[in-house]
Amino acid sequence: MNEKFYALPQEKQDRILNAGFRVFAKNSYKKSPMLEIANEADISKSLLFFYFKNKKELYLFLMKKAEEITMQHLVNSGCYQESDIFEMMYKGLLAKAELMKKYPDMSNFALKAYYEDDEEVKDELQNIIAPYRSINTNTAIPELDPKEYKEGLDLELMYQDMYLASEGYIYRMQHQGDVDVDKVVSDYRRIIDFWKKLYKR
């Protein structure tokens, strides 16, 4: 599928991906013209249609690609092999920071697509999203030894609190305009170290 697109050099693939992420993140599906995406990617509209037969195909491809790229970066970061929950979260953040540098509009695109209700793409979007709606965020938590944490802590609740705070922090930073990714990483390292002092014995 999309052999013509994958035959392109990586730099050109990324330009098209970033153009699609940016335009669809700014507008609804219906109000995102292919011409604007082509202009953002610095290619002709006809060439964009050479790689993707229509807007729907491009849109669904971008959603699947965002899922694939995110999972690939998280796996490569080693966060799922980490036994320390704090370092697991930090490595996950490093992976997301790398994504912000390479694909700055991908996260906003995925969030907007999650709530897209245009009839042309709604059903197929739900098929892509459905597996993630059923995932419990606790499935990736390393086994926690209560002896390492302060007495009386609800460890599951501790993780949920840190997870939601992390997601909220990243969301806020992404919506403040141009993201200083290095500052995000530095700030998050301080937050992680604070949590360690707060929760560990």
PDB file of C-alpha atoms in Angstrom:
ATOM      1  CA  MET A   1       0.000   0.000   0.000  1.00  0.00           C
ATOM      2  CA  ASN A   2       1.251   3.528  -0.896  1.00  0.00           C
ATOM      3  CA  GLU A   3       4.298   2.074  -2.669  1.00  0.00           C
ATOM      4  CA  LYS A   4       4.788   5.314  -4.610  1.00  0.00           C
ATOM      5  CA  PHE A   5       4.999   7.298  -1.384  1.00  0.00           C
ATOM      6  CA  TYR A   6       7.422   4.846   0.226  1.00  0.00           C
ATOM      7  CA  ALA A   7       9.640   4.967  -2.872  1.00  0.00           C
ATOM      8  CA  LEU A   8      10.407   8.609  -2.037  1.00  0.00           C
ATOM      9  CA  PRO A   9      13.527   9.642  -0.083  1.00  0.00           C
ATOM     10  CA  GLN A  10      12.833   9.888   3.659  1.00  0.00           C
ATOM     11  CA  GLU A  11      13.269  13.675   3.644  1.00  0.00           C
ATOM     12  CA  LYS A  12      10.497  14.079   1.067  1.00  0.00           C
ATOM     13  CA  GLN A  13       8.250  11.595   2.883  1.00  0.00           C
ATOM     14  CA  ASP A  14       8.664  13.633   6.075  1.00  0.00           C
ATOM     15  CA  ARG A  15       7.851  16.876   4.264  1.00  0.00           C
ATOM     16  CA  ILE A  16       4.559  15.414   3.029  1.00  0.00           C
ATOM     17  CA  LEU A  17       3.745  13.884   6.408  1.00  0.00           C
ATOM     18  CA  ASN A  18       4.446  17.138   8.233  1.00  0.00           C
ATOM     19  CA  ALA A  19       2.423  19.124   5.706  1.00  0.00           C
ATOM     20  CA  GLY A  20      -0.552  16.798   6.171  1.00  0.00           C
ATOM     21  CA  PHE A  21      -0.249  16.809   9.954  1.00  0.00           C
ATOM     22  CA  ARG A  22      -0.044  20.619  10.001  1.00  0.00           C
ATOM     23  CA  VAL A  23      -2.995  21.366   7.709  1.00  0.00           C
ATOM     24  CA  PHE A  24      -5.329  18.745   9.182  1.00  0.00           C
ATOM     25  CA  ALA A  25      -4.366  19.844  12.720  1.00  0.00           C
ATOM     26  CA  LYS A  26      -5.408  23.430  11.921  1.00  0.00           C
ATOM     27  CA  ASN A  27      -8.701  22.617  10.190  1.00  0.00           C
ATOM     28  CA  SER A  28     -11.471  20.072  10.148  1.00  0.00           C
ATOM     29  CA  TYR A  29     -11.197  17.249   7.632  1.00  0.00           C
ATOM     30  CA  LYS A  30     -13.710  18.953   5.331  1.00  0.00           C
ATOM     31  CA  LYS A  31     -11.931  22.321   5.412  1.00  0.00           C
ATOM     32  CA  SER A  32      -8.431  20.969   4.713  1.00  0.00           C
ATOM     33  CA  PRO A  33      -7.721  21.386   0.978  1.00  0.00           C
ATOM     34  CA  MET A  34      -5.237  19.138  -0.760  1.00  0.00           C
ATOM     35  CA  LEU A  35      -3.773  22.213  -2.475  1.00  0.00           C
ATOM     36  CA  GLU A  36      -2.790  23.690   0.887  1.00  0.00           C
ATOM     37  CA  ILE A  37      -1.125  20.418   1.888  1.00  0.00           C
ATOM     38  CA  ALA A  38       0.733  20.281  -1.419  1.00  0.00           C
ATOM     39  CA  ASN A  39       1.914  23.884  -0.978  1.00  0.00           C
ATOM     40  CA  GLU A  40       3.096  23.134   2.574  1.00  0.00           C
ATOM     41  CA  ALA A  41       5.016  20.129   1.260  1.00  0.00           C
ATOM     42  CA  ASP A  42       6.442  22.194  -1.605  1.00  0.00           C
ATOM     43  CA  ILE A  43       5.107  19.843  -4.268  1.00  0.00           C
ATOM     44  CA  SER A  44       2.387  20.189  -6.900  1.00  0.00           C
ATOM     45  CA  LYS A  45      -1.188  19.167  -6.167  1.00  0.00           C
ATOM     46  CA  SER A  46      -1.086  16.668  -9.040  1.00  0.00           C
ATOM     47  CA  LEU A  47       2.000  15.036  -7.514  1.00  0.00           C
ATOM     48  CA  LEU A  48       0.250  14.724  -4.160  1.00  0.00           C
ATOM     49  CA  PHE A  49      -2.613  12.947  -5.946  1.00  0.00           C
ATOM     50  CA  PHE A  50      -0.024  10.690  -7.580  1.00  0.00           C
ATOM     51  CA  TYR A  51       0.956   9.444  -4.105  1.00  0.00           C
ATOM     52  CA  PHE A  52      -2.561   9.436  -2.609  1.00  0.00           C
ATOM     53  CA  LYS A  53      -5.634   8.996  -4.800  1.00  0.00           C
ATOM     54  CA  ASN A  54      -7.789  11.354  -2.701  1.00  0.00           C
ATOM     55  CA  LYS A  55      -7.951  13.327   0.551  1.00  0.00           C
ATOM     56  CA  LYS A  56      -9.598  10.473   2.442  1.00  0.00           C
ATOM     57  CA  GLU A  57      -6.787   8.067   1.621  1.00  0.00           C
ATOM     58  CA  LEU A  58      -4.174  10.618   2.740  1.00  0.00           C
ATOM     59  CA  TYR A  59      -6.046  11.402   5.973  1.00  0.00           C
ATOM     60  CA  LEU A  60      -6.430   7.771   7.039  1.00  0.00           C
ATOM     61  CA  PHE A  61      -2.841   7.056   6.025  1.00  0.00           C
ATOM     62  CA  LEU A  62      -1.655   9.912   8.278  1.00  0.00           C
ATOM     63  CA  MET A  63      -3.627   8.542  11.228  1.00  0.00           C
ATOM     64  CA  LYS A  64      -2.154   5.068  10.812  1.00  0.00           C
ATOM     65  CA  LYS A  65       1.303   6.564  10.272  1.00  0.00           C
ATOM     66  CA  ALA A  66       1.039   8.646  13.462  1.00  0.00           C
ATOM     67  CA  GLU A  67       0.179   5.468  15.389  1.00  0.00           C
ATOM     68  CA  GLU A  68       3.054   3.542  13.788  1.00  0.00           C
ATOM     69  CA  ILE A  69       5.654   6.293  14.303  1.00  0.00           C
ATOM     70  CA  THR A  70       4.669   6.839  17.946  1.00  0.00           C
ATOM     71  CA  MET A  71       4.821   3.151  18.831  1.00  0.00           C
ATOM     72  CA  GLN A  72       8.138   2.734  17.020  1.00  0.00           C
ATOM     73  CA  HIS A  73       9.720   5.614  18.950  1.00  0.00           C
ATOM     74  CA  LEU A  74       8.400   4.375  22.296  1.00  0.00           C
ATOM     75  CA  VAL A  75       9.694   0.845  21.701  1.00  0.00           C
ATOM     76  CA  ASN A  76      13.073   2.147  20.519  1.00  0.00           C
ATOM     77  CA  SER A  77      13.371   4.375  23.595  1.00  0.00           C
ATOM     78  CA  GLY A  78      13.568   1.283  25.823  1.00  0.00           C
ATOM     79  CA  CYS A  79      10.842   2.592  28.122  1.00  0.00           C
ATOM     80  CA  TYR A  80       8.947  -0.714  28.060  1.00  0.00           C
ATOM     81  CA  GLN A  81      12.047  -2.602  29.197  1.00  0.00           C
ATOM     82  CA  GLU A  82      12.691  -0.212  32.095  1.00  0.00           C
ATOM     83  CA  SER A  83      12.098  -1.658  35.572  1.00  0.00           C
ATOM     84  CA  ASP A  84      12.008   1.708  37.351  1.00  0.00           C
ATOM     85  CA  ILE A  85       8.652   3.425  36.808  1.00  0.00           C
ATOM     86  CA  PHE A  86      10.146   6.919  36.992  1.00  0.00           C
ATOM     87  CA  GLU A  87      12.812   6.161  34.390  1.00  0.00           C
ATOM     88  CA  MET A  88      10.218   4.397  32.248  1.00  0.00           C
ATOM     89  CA  MET A  89       8.184   7.600  32.173  1.00  0.00           C
ATOM     90  CA  TYR A  90      11.252   9.742  31.511  1.00  0.00           C
ATOM     91  CA  LYS A  91      12.364   7.568  28.581  1.00  0.00           C
ATOM     92  CA  GLY A  92       8.818   7.740  27.215  1.00  0.00           C
ATOM     93  CA  LEU A  93       8.984  11.534  27.416  1.00  0.00           C
ATOM     94  CA  LEU A  94      12.344  11.538  25.607  1.00  0.00           C
ATOM     95  CA  ALA A  95      10.711   9.535  22.796  1.00  0.00           C
ATOM     96  CA  LYS A  96       7.836  12.033  22.606  1.00  0.00           C
ATOM     97  CA  ALA A  97      10.314  14.931  22.633  1.00  0.00           C
ATOM     98  CA  GLU A  98      12.105  13.418  19.655  1.00  0.00           C
ATOM     99  CA  LEU A  99       8.747  13.144  17.888  1.00  0.00           C
ATOM    100  CA  MET A 100       7.986  16.812  18.633  1.00  0.00           C
ATOM    101  CA  LYS A 101      11.214  17.801  16.902  1.00  0.00           C
ATOM    102  CA  LYS A 102      10.692  15.611  13.859  1.00  0.00           C
ATOM    103  CA  TYR A 103       6.886  15.829  13.524  1.00  0.00           C
ATOM    104  CA  PRO A 104       5.817  18.964  15.461  1.00  0.00           C
ATOM    105  CA  ASP A 105       2.124  18.831  14.439  1.00  0.00           C
ATOM    106  CA  MET A 106       1.556  15.081  14.629  1.00  0.00           C
ATOM    107  CA  SER A 107       0.205  15.015  18.178  1.00  0.00           C
ATOM    108  CA  ASN A 108      -2.258  17.846  17.517  1.00  0.00           C
ATOM    109  CA  PHE A 109      -3.364  16.120  14.318  1.00  0.00           C
ATOM    110  CA  ALA A 110      -3.989  12.824  16.122  1.00  0.00           C
ATOM    111  CA  LEU A 111      -5.966  14.559  18.870  1.00  0.00           C
ATOM    112  CA  LYS A 112      -8.116  16.420  16.341  1.00  0.00           C
ATOM    113  CA  ALA A 113      -8.640  13.250  14.295  1.00  0.00           C
ATOM    114  CA  TYR A 114      -9.735  11.409  17.445  1.00  0.00           C
ATOM    115  CA  TYR A 115     -12.812  13.660  17.587  1.00  0.00           C
ATOM    116  CA  GLU A 116     -13.387  14.053  13.829  1.00  0.00           C
ATOM    117  CA  ASP A 117     -17.017  13.286  12.958  1.00  0.00           C
ATOM    118  CA  ASP A 118     -17.087  13.831   9.199  1.00  0.00           C
ATOM    119  CA  GLU A 119     -19.161  11.025   7.693  1.00  0.00           C
ATOM    120  CA  GLU A 120     -16.601  10.412   4.944  1.00  0.00           C
ATOM    121  CA  VAL A 121     -13.928   9.233   7.383  1.00  0.00           C
ATOM    122  CA  LYS A 122     -15.720   8.684  10.705  1.00  0.00           C
ATOM    123  CA  ASP A 123     -16.260   4.921  10.538  1.00  0.00           C
ATOM    124  CA  GLU A 124     -12.774   4.059   9.296  1.00  0.00           C
ATOM    125  CA  LEU A 125     -11.222   6.392  11.855  1.00  0.00           C
ATOM    126  CA  GLN A 126     -13.066   4.555  14.615  1.00  0.00           C
ATOM    127  CA  ASN A 127     -11.630   1.259  13.378  1.00  0.00           C
ATOM    128  CA  ILE A 128      -8.122   2.689  13.742  1.00  0.00           C
ATOM    129  CA  ILE A 129      -8.812   4.251  17.143  1.00  0.00           C
ATOM    130  CA  ALA A 130     -10.915   1.452  18.699  1.00  0.00           C
ATOM    131  CA  PRO A 131      -8.024  -0.743  19.964  1.00  0.00           C
ATOM    132  CA  TYR A 132      -6.581   2.211  21.899  1.00  0.00           C
ATOM    133  CA  ARG A 133      -9.854   3.057  23.623  1.00  0.00           C
ATOM    134  CA  SER A 134      -9.810  -0.332  25.333  1.00  0.00           C
ATOM    135  CA  ILE A 135      -6.196  -0.138  26.508  1.00  0.00           C
ATOM    136  CA  ASN A 136      -5.758   0.273  30.263  1.00  0.00           C
ATOM    137  CA  THR A 137      -2.857   2.640  30.940  1.00  0.00           C
ATOM    138  CA  ASN A 138      -1.722   0.299  33.720  1.00  0.00           C
ATOM    139  CA  THR A 139      -0.815  -2.543  31.340  1.00  0.00           C
ATOM    140  CA  ALA A 140       2.681  -1.139  30.766  1.00  0.00           C
ATOM    141  CA  ILE A 141       3.512  -0.430  34.433  1.00  0.00           C
ATOM    142  CA  PRO A 142       6.539  -2.318  35.734  1.00  0.00           C
ATOM    143  CA  GLU A 143       5.865  -4.421  38.798  1.00  0.00           C
ATOM    144  CA  LEU A 144       6.177  -2.093  41.775  1.00  0.00           C
ATOM    145  CA  ASP A 145       7.685  -3.229  45.065  1.00  0.00           C
ATOM    146  CA  PRO A 146       5.753  -1.549  47.914  1.00  0.00           C
ATOM    147  CA  LYS A 147       8.920  -1.722  50.072  1.00  0.00           C
ATOM    148  CA  GLU A 148      10.546   0.885  47.816  1.00  0.00           C
ATOM    149  CA  TYR A 149       7.764   3.422  48.346  1.00  0.00           C
ATOM    150  CA  LYS A 150       6.468   5.365  51.314  1.00  0.00           C
ATOM    151  CA  GLU A 151       4.157   3.399  53.550  1.00  0.00           C
ATOM    152  CA  GLY A 152       0.456   3.539  52.771  1.00  0.00           C
ATOM    153  CA  LEU A 153       0.794   4.730  49.165  1.00  0.00           C
ATOM    154  CA  ASP A 154      -1.769   3.523  46.634  1.00  0.00           C
ATOM    155  CA  LEU A 155       0.765   2.687  43.910  1.00  0.00           C
ATOM    156  CA  GLU A 156      -1.806   2.375  41.133  1.00  0.00           C
ATOM    157  CA  LEU A 157      -3.240   5.784  42.002  1.00  0.00           C
ATOM    158  CA  MET A 158       0.285   7.232  42.209  1.00  0.00           C
ATOM    159  CA  TYR A 159       1.002   6.062  38.671  1.00  0.00           C
ATOM    160  CA  GLN A 160      -2.328   7.346  37.329  1.00  0.00           C
ATOM    161  CA  ASP A 161      -1.647  10.734  38.900  1.00  0.00           C
ATOM    162  CA  MET A 162       1.845  10.934  37.358  1.00  0.00           C
ATOM    163  CA  TYR A 163       0.615   9.696  33.993  1.00  0.00           C
ATOM    164  CA  LEU A 164      -2.190  12.258  33.754  1.00  0.00           C
ATOM    165  CA  ALA A 165       0.086  15.061  34.981  1.00  0.00           C
ATOM    166  CA  SER A 166       2.644  14.121  32.315  1.00  0.00           C
ATOM    167  CA  GLU A 167       0.062  14.074  29.537  1.00  0.00           C
ATOM    168  CA  GLY A 168      -1.362  17.393  30.722  1.00  0.00           C
ATOM    169  CA  TYR A 169       2.085  18.978  30.829  1.00  0.00           C
ATOM    170  CA  ILE A 170       2.924  17.874  27.291  1.00  0.00           C
ATOM    171  CA  TYR A 171      -0.493  19.016  26.038  1.00  0.00           C
ATOM    172  CA  ARG A 172      -0.050  22.470  27.595  1.00  0.00           C
ATOM    173  CA  MET A 173       3.445  22.906  26.152  1.00  0.00           C
ATOM    174  CA  GLN A 174       2.286  21.896  22.679  1.00  0.00           C
ATOM    175  CA  HIS A 175      -0.482  24.502  22.743  1.00  0.00           C
ATOM    176  CA  GLN A 176       1.722  27.419  23.740  1.00  0.00           C
ATOM    177  CA  GLY A 177       3.040  27.872  20.209  1.00  0.00           C
ATOM    178  CA  ASP A 178       6.571  26.923  19.227  1.00  0.00           C
ATOM    179  CA  VAL A 179       7.754  24.260  21.667  1.00  0.00           C
ATOM    180  CA  ASP A 180      11.219  24.482  23.195  1.00  0.00           C
ATOM    181  CA  VAL A 181      11.737  20.715  23.253  1.00  0.00           C
ATOM    182  CA  ASP A 182      14.995  20.888  25.209  1.00  0.00           C
ATOM    183  CA  LYS A 183      13.229  22.898  27.933  1.00  0.00           C
ATOM    184  CA  VAL A 184      10.427  20.321  28.023  1.00  0.00           C
ATOM    185  CA  VAL A 185      12.986  17.552  28.615  1.00  0.00           C
ATOM    186  CA  SER A 186      14.833  19.581  31.267  1.00  0.00           C
ATOM    187  CA  ASP A 187      11.613  20.490  33.089  1.00  0.00           C
ATOM    188  CA  TYR A 188      10.387  16.910  32.993  1.00  0.00           C
ATOM    189  CA  ARG A 189      13.653  15.599  34.425  1.00  0.00           C
ATOM    190  CA  ARG A 190      13.120  17.929  37.397  1.00  0.00           C
ATOM    191  CA  ILE A 191       9.522  16.742  37.769  1.00  0.00           C
ATOM    192  CA  ILE A 192      10.619  13.089  37.703  1.00  0.00           C
ATOM    193  CA  ASP A 193      13.290  13.750  40.353  1.00  0.00           C
ATOM    194  CA  PHE A 194      10.673  15.539  42.480  1.00  0.00           C
ATOM    195  CA  TRP A 195       8.329  12.549  42.246  1.00  0.00           C
ATOM    196  CA  LYS A 196      11.137  10.217  43.269  1.00  0.00           C
ATOM    197  CA  LYS A 197      11.786  12.251  46.419  1.00  0.00           C
ATOM    198  CA  LEU A 198       8.070  12.529  47.121  1.00  0.00           C
ATOM    199  CA  TYR A 199       7.111   8.865  46.731  1.00  0.00           C
ATOM    200  CA  LYS A 200      10.180   6.685  47.308  1.00  0.00           C
ATOM    201  CA  ARG A 201      11.583   5.752  50.703  1.00  0.00           C
TER     202      ARG A 201
END
